[in-house]
XYZ file of C-alpha atoms in Angstrom:
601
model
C 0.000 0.000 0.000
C 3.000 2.368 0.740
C 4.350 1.677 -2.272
C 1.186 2.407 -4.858
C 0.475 5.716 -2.629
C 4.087 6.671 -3.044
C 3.504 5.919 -7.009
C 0.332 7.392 -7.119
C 2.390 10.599 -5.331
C 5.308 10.704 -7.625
C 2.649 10.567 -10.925
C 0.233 13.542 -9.573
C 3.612 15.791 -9.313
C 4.934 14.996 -12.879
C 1.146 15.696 -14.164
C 1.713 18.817 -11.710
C 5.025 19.434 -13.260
C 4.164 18.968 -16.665
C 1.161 21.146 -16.527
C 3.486 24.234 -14.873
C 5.524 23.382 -17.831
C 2.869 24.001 -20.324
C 1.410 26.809 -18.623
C 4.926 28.354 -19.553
C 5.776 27.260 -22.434
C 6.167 29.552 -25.095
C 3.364 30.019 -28.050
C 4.451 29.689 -31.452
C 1.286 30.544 -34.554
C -0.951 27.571 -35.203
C -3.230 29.156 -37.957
C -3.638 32.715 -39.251
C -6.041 34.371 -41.768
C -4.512 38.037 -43.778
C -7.652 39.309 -42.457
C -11.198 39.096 -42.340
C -12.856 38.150 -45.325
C -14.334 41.234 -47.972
C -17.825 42.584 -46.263
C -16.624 41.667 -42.180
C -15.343 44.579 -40.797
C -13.183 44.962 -37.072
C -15.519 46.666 -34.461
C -14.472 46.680 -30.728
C -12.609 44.000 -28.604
C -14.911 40.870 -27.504
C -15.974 41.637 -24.107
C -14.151 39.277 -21.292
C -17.126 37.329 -20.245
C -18.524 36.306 -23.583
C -18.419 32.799 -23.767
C -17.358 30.877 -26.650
C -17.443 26.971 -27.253
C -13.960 25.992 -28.563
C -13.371 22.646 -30.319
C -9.860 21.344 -30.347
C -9.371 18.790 -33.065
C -6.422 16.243 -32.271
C -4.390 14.559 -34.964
C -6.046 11.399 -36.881
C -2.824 9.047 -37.769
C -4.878 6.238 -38.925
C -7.085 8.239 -41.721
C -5.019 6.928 -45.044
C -6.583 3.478 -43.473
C -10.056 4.672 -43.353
C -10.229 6.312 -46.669
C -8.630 3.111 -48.151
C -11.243 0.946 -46.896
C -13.961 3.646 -47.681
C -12.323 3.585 -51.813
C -12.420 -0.321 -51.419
C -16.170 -0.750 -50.250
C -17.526 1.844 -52.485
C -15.872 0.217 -55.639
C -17.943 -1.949 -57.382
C -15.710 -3.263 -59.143
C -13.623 -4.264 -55.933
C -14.112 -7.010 -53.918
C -15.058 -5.775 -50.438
C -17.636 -3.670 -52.278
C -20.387 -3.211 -50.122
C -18.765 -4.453 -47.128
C -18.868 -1.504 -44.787
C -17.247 -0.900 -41.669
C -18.738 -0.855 -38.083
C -19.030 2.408 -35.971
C -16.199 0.821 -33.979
C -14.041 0.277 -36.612
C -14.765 3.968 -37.692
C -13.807 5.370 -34.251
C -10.563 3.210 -33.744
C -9.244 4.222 -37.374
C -10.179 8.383 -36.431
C -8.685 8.279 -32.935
C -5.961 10.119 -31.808
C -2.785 8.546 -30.732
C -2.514 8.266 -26.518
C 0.379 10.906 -26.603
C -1.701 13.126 -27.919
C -4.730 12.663 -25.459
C -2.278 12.997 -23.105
C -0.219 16.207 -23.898
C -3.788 17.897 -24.741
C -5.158 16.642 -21.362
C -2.180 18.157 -19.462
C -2.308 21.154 -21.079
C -6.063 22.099 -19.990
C -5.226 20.598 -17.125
C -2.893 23.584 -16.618
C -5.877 26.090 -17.421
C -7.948 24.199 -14.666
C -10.438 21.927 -16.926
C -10.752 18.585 -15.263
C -12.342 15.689 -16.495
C -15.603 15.927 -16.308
C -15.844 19.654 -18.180
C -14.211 17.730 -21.455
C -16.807 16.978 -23.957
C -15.258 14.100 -26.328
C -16.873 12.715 -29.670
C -17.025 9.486 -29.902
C -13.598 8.527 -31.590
C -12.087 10.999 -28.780
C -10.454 12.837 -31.567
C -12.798 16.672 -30.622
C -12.688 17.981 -27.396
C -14.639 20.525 -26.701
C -14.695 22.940 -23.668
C -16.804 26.439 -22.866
C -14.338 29.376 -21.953
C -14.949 32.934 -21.554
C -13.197 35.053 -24.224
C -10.593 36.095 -21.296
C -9.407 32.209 -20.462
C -9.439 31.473 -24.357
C -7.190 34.692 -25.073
C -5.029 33.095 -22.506
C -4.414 29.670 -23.876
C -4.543 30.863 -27.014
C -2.175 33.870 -26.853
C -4.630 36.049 -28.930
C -6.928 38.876 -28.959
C -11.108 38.253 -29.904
C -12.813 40.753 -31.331
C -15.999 41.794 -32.469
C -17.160 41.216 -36.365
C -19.960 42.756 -38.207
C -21.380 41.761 -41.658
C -22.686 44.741 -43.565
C -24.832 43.029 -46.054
C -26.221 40.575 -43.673
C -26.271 42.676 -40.253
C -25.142 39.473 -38.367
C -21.921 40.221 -35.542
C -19.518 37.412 -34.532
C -16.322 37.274 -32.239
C -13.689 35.855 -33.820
C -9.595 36.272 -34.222
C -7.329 36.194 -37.210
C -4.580 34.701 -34.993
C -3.970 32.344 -32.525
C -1.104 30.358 -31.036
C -0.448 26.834 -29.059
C 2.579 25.922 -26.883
C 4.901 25.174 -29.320
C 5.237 21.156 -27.807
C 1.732 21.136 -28.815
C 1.761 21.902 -32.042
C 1.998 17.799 -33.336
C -0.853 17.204 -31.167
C -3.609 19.509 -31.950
C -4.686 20.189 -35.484
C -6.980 23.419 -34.803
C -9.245 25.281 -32.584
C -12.262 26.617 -33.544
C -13.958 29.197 -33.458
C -10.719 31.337 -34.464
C -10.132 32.398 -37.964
C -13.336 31.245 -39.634
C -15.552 33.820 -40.645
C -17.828 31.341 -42.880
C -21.399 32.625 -43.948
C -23.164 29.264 -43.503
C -26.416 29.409 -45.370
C -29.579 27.642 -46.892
C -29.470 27.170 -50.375
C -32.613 28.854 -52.115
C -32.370 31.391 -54.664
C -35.840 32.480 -55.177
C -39.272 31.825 -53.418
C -42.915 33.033 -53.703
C -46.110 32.402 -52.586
C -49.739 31.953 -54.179
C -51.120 35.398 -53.965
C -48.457 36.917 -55.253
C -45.882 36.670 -57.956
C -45.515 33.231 -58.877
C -42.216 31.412 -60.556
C -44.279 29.586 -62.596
C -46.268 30.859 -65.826
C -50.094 29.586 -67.164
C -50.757 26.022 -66.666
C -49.911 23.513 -69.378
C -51.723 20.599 -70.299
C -51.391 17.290 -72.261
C -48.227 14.975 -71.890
C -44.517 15.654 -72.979
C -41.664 13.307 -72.950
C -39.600 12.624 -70.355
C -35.956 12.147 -70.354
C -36.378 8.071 -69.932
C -38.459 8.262 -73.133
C -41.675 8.141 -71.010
C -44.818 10.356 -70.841
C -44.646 13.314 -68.331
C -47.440 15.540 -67.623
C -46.525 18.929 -69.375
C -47.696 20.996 -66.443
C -44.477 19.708 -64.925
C -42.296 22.319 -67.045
C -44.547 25.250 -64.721
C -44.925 23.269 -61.179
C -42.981 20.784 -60.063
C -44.584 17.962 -58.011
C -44.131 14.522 -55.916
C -45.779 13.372 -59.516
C -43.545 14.823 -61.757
C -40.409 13.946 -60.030
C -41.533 10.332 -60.274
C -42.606 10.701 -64.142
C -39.640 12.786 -64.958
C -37.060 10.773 -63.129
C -38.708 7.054 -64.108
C -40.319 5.962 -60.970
C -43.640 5.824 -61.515
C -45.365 2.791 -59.826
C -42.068 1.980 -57.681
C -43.473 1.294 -54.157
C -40.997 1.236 -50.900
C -41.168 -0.218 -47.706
C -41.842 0.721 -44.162
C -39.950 -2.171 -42.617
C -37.042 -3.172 -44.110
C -34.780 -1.047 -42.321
C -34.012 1.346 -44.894
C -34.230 4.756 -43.787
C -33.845 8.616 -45.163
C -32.630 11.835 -43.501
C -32.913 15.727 -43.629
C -30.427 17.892 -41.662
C -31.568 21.252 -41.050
C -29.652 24.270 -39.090
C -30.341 28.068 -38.706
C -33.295 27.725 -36.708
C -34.901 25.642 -39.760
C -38.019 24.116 -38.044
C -39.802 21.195 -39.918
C -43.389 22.041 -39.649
C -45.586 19.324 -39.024
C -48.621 20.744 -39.425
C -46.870 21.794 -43.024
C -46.763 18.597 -43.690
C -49.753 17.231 -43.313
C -51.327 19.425 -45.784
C -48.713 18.613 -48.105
C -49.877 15.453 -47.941
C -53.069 16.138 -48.499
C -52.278 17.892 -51.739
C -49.677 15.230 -53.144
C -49.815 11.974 -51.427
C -52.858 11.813 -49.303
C -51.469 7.889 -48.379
C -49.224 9.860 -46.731
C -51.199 11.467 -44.118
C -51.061 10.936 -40.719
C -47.882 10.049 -41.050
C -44.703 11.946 -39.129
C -40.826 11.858 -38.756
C -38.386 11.142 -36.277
C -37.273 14.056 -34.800
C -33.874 14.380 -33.455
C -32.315 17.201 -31.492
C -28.319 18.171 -32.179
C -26.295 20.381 -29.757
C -29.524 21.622 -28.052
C -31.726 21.784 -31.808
C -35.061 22.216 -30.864
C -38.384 21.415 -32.645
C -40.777 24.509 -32.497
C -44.168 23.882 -33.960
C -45.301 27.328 -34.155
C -46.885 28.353 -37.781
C -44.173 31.331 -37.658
C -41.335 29.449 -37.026
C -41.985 26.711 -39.876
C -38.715 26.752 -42.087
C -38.682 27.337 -45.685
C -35.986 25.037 -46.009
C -37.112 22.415 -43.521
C -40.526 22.330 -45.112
C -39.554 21.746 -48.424
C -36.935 18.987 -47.775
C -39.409 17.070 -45.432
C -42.256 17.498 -47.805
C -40.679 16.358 -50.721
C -38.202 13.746 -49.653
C -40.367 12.153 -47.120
C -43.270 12.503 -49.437
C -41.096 10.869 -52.591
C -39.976 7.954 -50.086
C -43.278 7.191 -48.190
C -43.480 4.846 -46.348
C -39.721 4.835 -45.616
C -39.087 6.145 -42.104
C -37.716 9.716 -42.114
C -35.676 11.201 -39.687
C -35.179 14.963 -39.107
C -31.815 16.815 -37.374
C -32.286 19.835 -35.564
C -28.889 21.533 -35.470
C -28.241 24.137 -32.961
C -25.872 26.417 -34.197
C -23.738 29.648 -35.992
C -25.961 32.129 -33.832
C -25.128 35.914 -34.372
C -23.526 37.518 -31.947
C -25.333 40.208 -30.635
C -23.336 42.733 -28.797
C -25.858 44.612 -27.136
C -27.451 41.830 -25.362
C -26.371 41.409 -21.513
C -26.430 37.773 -21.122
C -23.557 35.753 -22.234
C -24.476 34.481 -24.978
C -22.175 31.709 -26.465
C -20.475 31.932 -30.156
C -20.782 28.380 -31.906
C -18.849 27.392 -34.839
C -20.038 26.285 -37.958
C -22.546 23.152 -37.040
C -21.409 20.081 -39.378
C -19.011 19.571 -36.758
C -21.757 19.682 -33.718
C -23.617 17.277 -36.452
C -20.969 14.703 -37.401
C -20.005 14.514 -33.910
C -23.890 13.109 -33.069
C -24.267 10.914 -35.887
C -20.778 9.513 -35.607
C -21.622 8.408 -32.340
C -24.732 6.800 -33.106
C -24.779 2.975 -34.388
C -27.344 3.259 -36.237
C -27.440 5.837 -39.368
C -30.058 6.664 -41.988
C -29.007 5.063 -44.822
C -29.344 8.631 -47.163
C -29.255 11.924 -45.530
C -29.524 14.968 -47.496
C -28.314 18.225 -46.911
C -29.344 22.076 -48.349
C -26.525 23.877 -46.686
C -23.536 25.430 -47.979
C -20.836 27.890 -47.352
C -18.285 29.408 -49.465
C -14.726 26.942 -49.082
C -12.731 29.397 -49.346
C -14.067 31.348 -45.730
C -13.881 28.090 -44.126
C -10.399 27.243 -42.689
C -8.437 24.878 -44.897
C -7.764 22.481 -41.893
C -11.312 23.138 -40.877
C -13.069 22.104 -43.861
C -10.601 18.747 -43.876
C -11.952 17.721 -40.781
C -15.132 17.675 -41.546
C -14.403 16.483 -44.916
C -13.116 13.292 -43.141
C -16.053 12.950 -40.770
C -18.016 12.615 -43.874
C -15.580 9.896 -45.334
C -16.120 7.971 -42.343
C -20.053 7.751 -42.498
C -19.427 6.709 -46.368
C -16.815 3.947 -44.906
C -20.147 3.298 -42.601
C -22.316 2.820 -45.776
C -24.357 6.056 -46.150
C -24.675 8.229 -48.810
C -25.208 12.039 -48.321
C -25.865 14.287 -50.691
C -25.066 18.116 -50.576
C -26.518 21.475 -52.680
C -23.852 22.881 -54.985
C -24.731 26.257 -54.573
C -27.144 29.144 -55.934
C -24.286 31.494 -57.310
C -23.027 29.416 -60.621
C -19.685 29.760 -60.530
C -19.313 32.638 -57.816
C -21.325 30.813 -55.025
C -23.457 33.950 -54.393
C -20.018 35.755 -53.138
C -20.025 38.551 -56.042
C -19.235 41.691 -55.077
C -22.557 43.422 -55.073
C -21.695 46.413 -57.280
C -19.110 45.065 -59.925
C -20.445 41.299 -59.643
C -16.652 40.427 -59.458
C -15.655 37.453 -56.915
C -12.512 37.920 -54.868
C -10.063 35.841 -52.488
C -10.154 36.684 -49.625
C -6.364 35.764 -48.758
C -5.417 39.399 -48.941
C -4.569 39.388 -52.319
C -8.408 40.432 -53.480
C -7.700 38.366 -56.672
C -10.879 37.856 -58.992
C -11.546 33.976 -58.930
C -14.388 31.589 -58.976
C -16.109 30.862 -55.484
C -16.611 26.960 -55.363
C -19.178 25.703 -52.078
C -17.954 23.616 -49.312
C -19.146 20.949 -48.260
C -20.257 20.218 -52.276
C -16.292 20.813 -52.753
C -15.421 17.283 -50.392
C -14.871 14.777 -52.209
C -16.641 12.368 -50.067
C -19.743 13.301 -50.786
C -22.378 13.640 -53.430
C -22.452 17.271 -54.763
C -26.139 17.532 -56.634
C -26.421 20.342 -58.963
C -29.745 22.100 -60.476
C -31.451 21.758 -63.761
C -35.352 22.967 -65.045
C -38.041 21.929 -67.349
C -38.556 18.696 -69.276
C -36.224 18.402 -71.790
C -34.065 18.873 -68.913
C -31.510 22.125 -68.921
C -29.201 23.270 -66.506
C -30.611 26.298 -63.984
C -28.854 29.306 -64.288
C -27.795 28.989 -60.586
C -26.359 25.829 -60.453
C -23.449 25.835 -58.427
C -19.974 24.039 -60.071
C -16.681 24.542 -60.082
C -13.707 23.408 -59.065
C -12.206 22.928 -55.636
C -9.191 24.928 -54.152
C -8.772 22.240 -50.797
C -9.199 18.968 -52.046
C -7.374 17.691 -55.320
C -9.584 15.670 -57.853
C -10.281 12.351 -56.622
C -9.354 9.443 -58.777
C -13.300 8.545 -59.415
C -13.435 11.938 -61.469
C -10.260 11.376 -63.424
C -11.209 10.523 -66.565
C -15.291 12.817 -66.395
C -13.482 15.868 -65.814
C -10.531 15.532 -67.960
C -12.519 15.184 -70.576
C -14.391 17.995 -69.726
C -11.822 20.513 -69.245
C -10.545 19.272 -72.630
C -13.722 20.630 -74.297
C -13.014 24.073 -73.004
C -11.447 26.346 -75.530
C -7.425 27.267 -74.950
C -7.555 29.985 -72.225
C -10.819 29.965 -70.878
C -11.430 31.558 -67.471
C -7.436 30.968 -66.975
C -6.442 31.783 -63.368
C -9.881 31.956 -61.969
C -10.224 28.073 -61.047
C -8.051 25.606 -59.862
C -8.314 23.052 -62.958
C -6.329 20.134 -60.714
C -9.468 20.855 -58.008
C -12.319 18.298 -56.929
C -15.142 18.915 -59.637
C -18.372 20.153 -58.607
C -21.286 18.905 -59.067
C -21.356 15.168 -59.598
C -25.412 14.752 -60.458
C -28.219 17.123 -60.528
C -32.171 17.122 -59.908
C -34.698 19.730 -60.562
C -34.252 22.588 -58.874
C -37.336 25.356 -60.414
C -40.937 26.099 -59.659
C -41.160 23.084 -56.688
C -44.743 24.075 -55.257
C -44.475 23.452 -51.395
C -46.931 24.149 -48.149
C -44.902 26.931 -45.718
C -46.998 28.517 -43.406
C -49.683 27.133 -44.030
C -49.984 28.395 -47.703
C -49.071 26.832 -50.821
C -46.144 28.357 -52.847
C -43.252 27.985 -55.251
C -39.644 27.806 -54.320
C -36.375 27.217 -56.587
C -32.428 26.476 -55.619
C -30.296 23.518 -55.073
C -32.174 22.898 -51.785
C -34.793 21.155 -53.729
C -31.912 19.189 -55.970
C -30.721 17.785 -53.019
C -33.463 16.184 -51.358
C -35.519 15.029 -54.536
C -31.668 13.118 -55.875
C -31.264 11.616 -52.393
C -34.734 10.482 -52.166
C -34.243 7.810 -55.611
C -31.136 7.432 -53.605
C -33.212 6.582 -50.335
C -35.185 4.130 -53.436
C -32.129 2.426 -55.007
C -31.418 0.992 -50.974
C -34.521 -0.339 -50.280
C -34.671 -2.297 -53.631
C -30.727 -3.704 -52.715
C -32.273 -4.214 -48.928
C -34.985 -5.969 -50.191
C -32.380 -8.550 -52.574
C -30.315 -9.013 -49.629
C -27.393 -6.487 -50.426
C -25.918 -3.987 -48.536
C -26.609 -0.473 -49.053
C -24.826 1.796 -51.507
C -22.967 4.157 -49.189
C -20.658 6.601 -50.934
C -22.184 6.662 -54.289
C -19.355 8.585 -56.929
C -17.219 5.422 -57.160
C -20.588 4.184 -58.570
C -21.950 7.039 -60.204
C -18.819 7.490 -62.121
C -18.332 3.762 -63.434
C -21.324 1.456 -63.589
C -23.523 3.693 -62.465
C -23.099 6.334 -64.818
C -25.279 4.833 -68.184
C -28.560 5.261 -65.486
C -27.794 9.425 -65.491
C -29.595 11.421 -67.577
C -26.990 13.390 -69.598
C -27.533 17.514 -69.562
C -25.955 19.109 -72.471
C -27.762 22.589 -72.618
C -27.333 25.399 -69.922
C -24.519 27.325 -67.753
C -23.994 29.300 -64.838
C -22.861 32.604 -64.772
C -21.845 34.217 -61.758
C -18.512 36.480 -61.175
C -19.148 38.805 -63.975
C -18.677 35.696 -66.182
C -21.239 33.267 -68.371
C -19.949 30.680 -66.033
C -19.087 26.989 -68.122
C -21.363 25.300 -70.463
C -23.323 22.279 -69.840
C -21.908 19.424 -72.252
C -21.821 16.150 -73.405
C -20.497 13.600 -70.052
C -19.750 15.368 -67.392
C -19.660 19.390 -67.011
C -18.571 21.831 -64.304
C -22.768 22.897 -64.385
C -24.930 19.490 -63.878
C -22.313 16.963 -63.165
C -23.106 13.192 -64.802
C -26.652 14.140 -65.363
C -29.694 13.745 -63.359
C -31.310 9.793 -62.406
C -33.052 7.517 -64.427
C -33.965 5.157 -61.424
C -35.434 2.025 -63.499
C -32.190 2.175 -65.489
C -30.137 2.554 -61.924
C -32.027 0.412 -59.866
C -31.034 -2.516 -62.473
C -27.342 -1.111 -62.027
C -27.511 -1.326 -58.608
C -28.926 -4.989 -58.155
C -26.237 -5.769 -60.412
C -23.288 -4.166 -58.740
């Protein structure tokens, strides 16, 4: 007994030691921006007792592993394909080495966190802790202050510096919030309501042919419906089920409240099998699920509505994210200042074991105001829920080419690395290459909408799936064109599009038409949500990251899109063309077609 106390003694004063050690160690830079981006401007220092949530992100030495199996069980030409991974398998190939939980433990040790105030995910490779802006300027040897938007009146505190003890430099990769001054955002471009100026023109009547060769109704080139989405994207008759453990998912953030009462009369309207029916609801980081007519979300209405109402009777799920409040300076209680939510997101689902087979999402920001070691984090959360066998799908963007990001006046797009360079804006999380980037087209014969976002990525390289698509694409484009204003090595955006015009929805209790890559999204995961309950139903595992797929045998059930572009940036934008283009991607679905490809694969 003398001995383990005197052991026990001798370990509590190196921890002691250690912790004095890194309390004086001196800070060397981790990560620094030139400055805020174009439109945030420097008001006053963050006041002491603001509170902010920081996020440390340790090292992940094992993810080569994980993205080899995730490139191996998304082949379909491999043979593991289909063979996904476990949520413990995930964790232990994301996990930080022990030195590293060690050092970073010691370290807020020194700034008095014990324990019980850590908040790990579920691989233990985020911590997160709640400091006020005094203790974080501390441990971060840095100065918070106070940012205001112009354009969109929203405040945030946030640095364009900060430092770690330079022994700790190996073992943290960031800490956030810090430099990013993203603009996270739904994806709509345009919305009205009956009553007033509607998107879509006199009613048509009489059939028109579909893409598949099939009859469509022609009032589908003025309103899009459940019933045109089906006719249009070859679906018709295709009935899933409500017990084979296939599920579908909707994330929504912002304060983007699915209303249920929305719903229901959506049902009504479109698929009145449908009524009665609900979703799970599931809270994220405090996400909450107000039912109030004025709180229904534009966003959250239209992705329920449609993708639940394409899928019924699959079970739907919806995430509430808290998170990205604005800062509000004026206001005397302590408000905290979140980060960017896919983190707060990943870090729930990542922990669950059981995942919605097809989640969508209609949320974007623009890559380049998202920290490059930021937006590679998350990036790799998403690998591993492909490794896991799910398939998400992301908007490309409303701005074309510029993301939305044009300068308001000249409609020029700029860096925002100090330089102020004119350059394409691509969309992050569309620009990650582990996930399905779904682009926007309109009316039948299918074009590409003017908004659709694409590009090419400035983080992440092109991925070998793309190789040969977007070669051949850039090929196409004549000697010189838009030289220096995209990165023509980058990850191509999009990989697929959907419809994306004149989608009539129920939001506040009123019928009306919306348009944007928010309804792309949704309606391409829900023949997504489709294709895994026919491979459920033959015994196979689901698809999980689809673009090894999409981009091999998947690719002759995609609807090719050869007319259309997307301006932005004081630009036409690029062209849509024959195989794949920087506009629609491979084309939009043709489920009969895929659903064979998919039972095959």
């Amino acid at each position: 007994m003398m001995r383990l106390s005197f052991w026990l003694g001798l370990s509590l004063s190196v921890a002691l030691a250690r912790a004095a050690l890194y309390k004086g160690c001196q800070h060397k830079v981790k990560e620094s921006i030139h400055g805020p981006p174009r439109g945030w401007v420097k008001q006053s220092p963050a006041p002491p007792n603001h509170i902010i949530e920081l996020k440390i992100a340790l090292p992940q030495p094992n993810f080569s592993v994980l993205e080899q199996h995730l490139w191996e069980v998304s082949d379909p030409d491999h043979e593991r394909y289909g063979a996904h991974l476990s949520k413990e398998e995930t964790d232990a190939l994301m996990a930080p080495h022990q030195d590293s939980v060690d050092a970073v433990n010691e370290w807020l040790a020194s700034h008095g966190f014990a324990a019980e105030h850590l908040i790990r995910s579920s691989a233990k490779d985020w911590i997160t802790i709640r400091v006020p802006v005094s203790l974080a300027e501390e441990m971060l040897d840095t100065t918070y202050h106070v940012y205001y938007h112009a354009e969109s009146g929203d405040s945030i505190v946030r640095t364009t510096s900060y430092s770690l003890p330079e022994v700790l430099h190996e073992h943290i990769d960031l800490v956030q919030p810090t430099i990013m001054f993203g603009r996270f955002r739904g994806l709509k471009s345009t919305l009205h309501w009956a009553g007033s100026s509607s998107l879509a023109s006199s009613p048509a009547s009489g059939t028109i042919t579909g893409p598949a060769g099939n009859q469509v109704d022609a009032s589908c080139n003025n309103t899009i419906t459940l019933t045109c989405l089906r006719q249009i994207y070859n679906a018709v008759g295709y009935n899933t089920s409500a017990t084979n453990g296939n599920k579908i998912a909707l994330t929504g953030y912002l304060g983007q409240y699915a209303n249920i009462a929305d719903l229901e009369m959506f049902y009504q309207y479109q698929n009145p099998a449908a009524y009665g029916t609900n979703f799970t609801f599931v809270s994220v980081h405090g996400g909450i699920n107000n039912q109030s007519m004025a709180a229904a979300g534009i966003e959250a209405d239209l992705d329920t509505q449609f993708a639940l109402g394409l899928t019924y009777p699959t079970p739907g799920t919806f995430y509430s994210t808290y998170g990205s409040p604005p800062f509000i300076p004026d206001a005397m209680e302590n408000s905290s200042s979140d980060n960017e939510p896919y983190s707060y997101w990943l870090d729930y689902v990542l922990s669950q074991p059981d995942v919605p087979q097809a989640i969508s999402s209609s949320y974007g920001d623009d890559e380049q105001t998202v920290p490059y070691s930021y937006a590679t984090r998350v990036c790799n959360g998403f690998a591993a829920l492909g490794a896991r066998g799910v398939s998400i799908m992301f908007s490309s963007g409303d701005g074309g080419v510029g993301d939305g990001d044009a300068d308001p006046a000249t409609q020029e797009c700029y860096t925002n690395d100090g330089r102020n360079v004119t350059a394409f804006v691509p969309g992050f999380p569309a620009s990650c290459p582990y996930v399905t980037a779904v682009g926007g087209t309109v009316n039948v014969p299918e074009t590409a909408v003017f908004f659709s976002g694409g590009g090419f990525s400035n983080y992440f390289p092109r991925p070998a799936y793309q190789g040969t698509a977007v070669q051949g694409f850039l090929d196409k484009l004549a000697p010189g064109t838009y030289e220096g204003l995209y990165n023509p090595y980058g990850r191509g955006i999009p990989d697929v599009s959907a419809q994306a015009y004149n989608f009539l929805i129920v939001y506040q209790g009123e019928e009306g038409y919306v348009a944007g890559t928010s309804c792309s999204s949704p309606t391409f995961t829900s023949f997504v949500s489709m294709l895994n309950d026919a491979r459920i139903d033959a015994g196979l595992p689901t698809l999980g990251f689809l673009n090894p797929f999409l981009y091999s045998k998947g690719l002759t059930g995609l609807n090719d899109i050869t007319e259309g572009n997307n301006p932005g940036c004081g630009t036409e934008g690029f062209n849509s063309t024959i195989g794949w283009d920087a506009v629609t991607g491979l084309g939009t679905p043709n489920f009969e077609t895929l659903k064979e490809l998919a039972l095959a694969a």
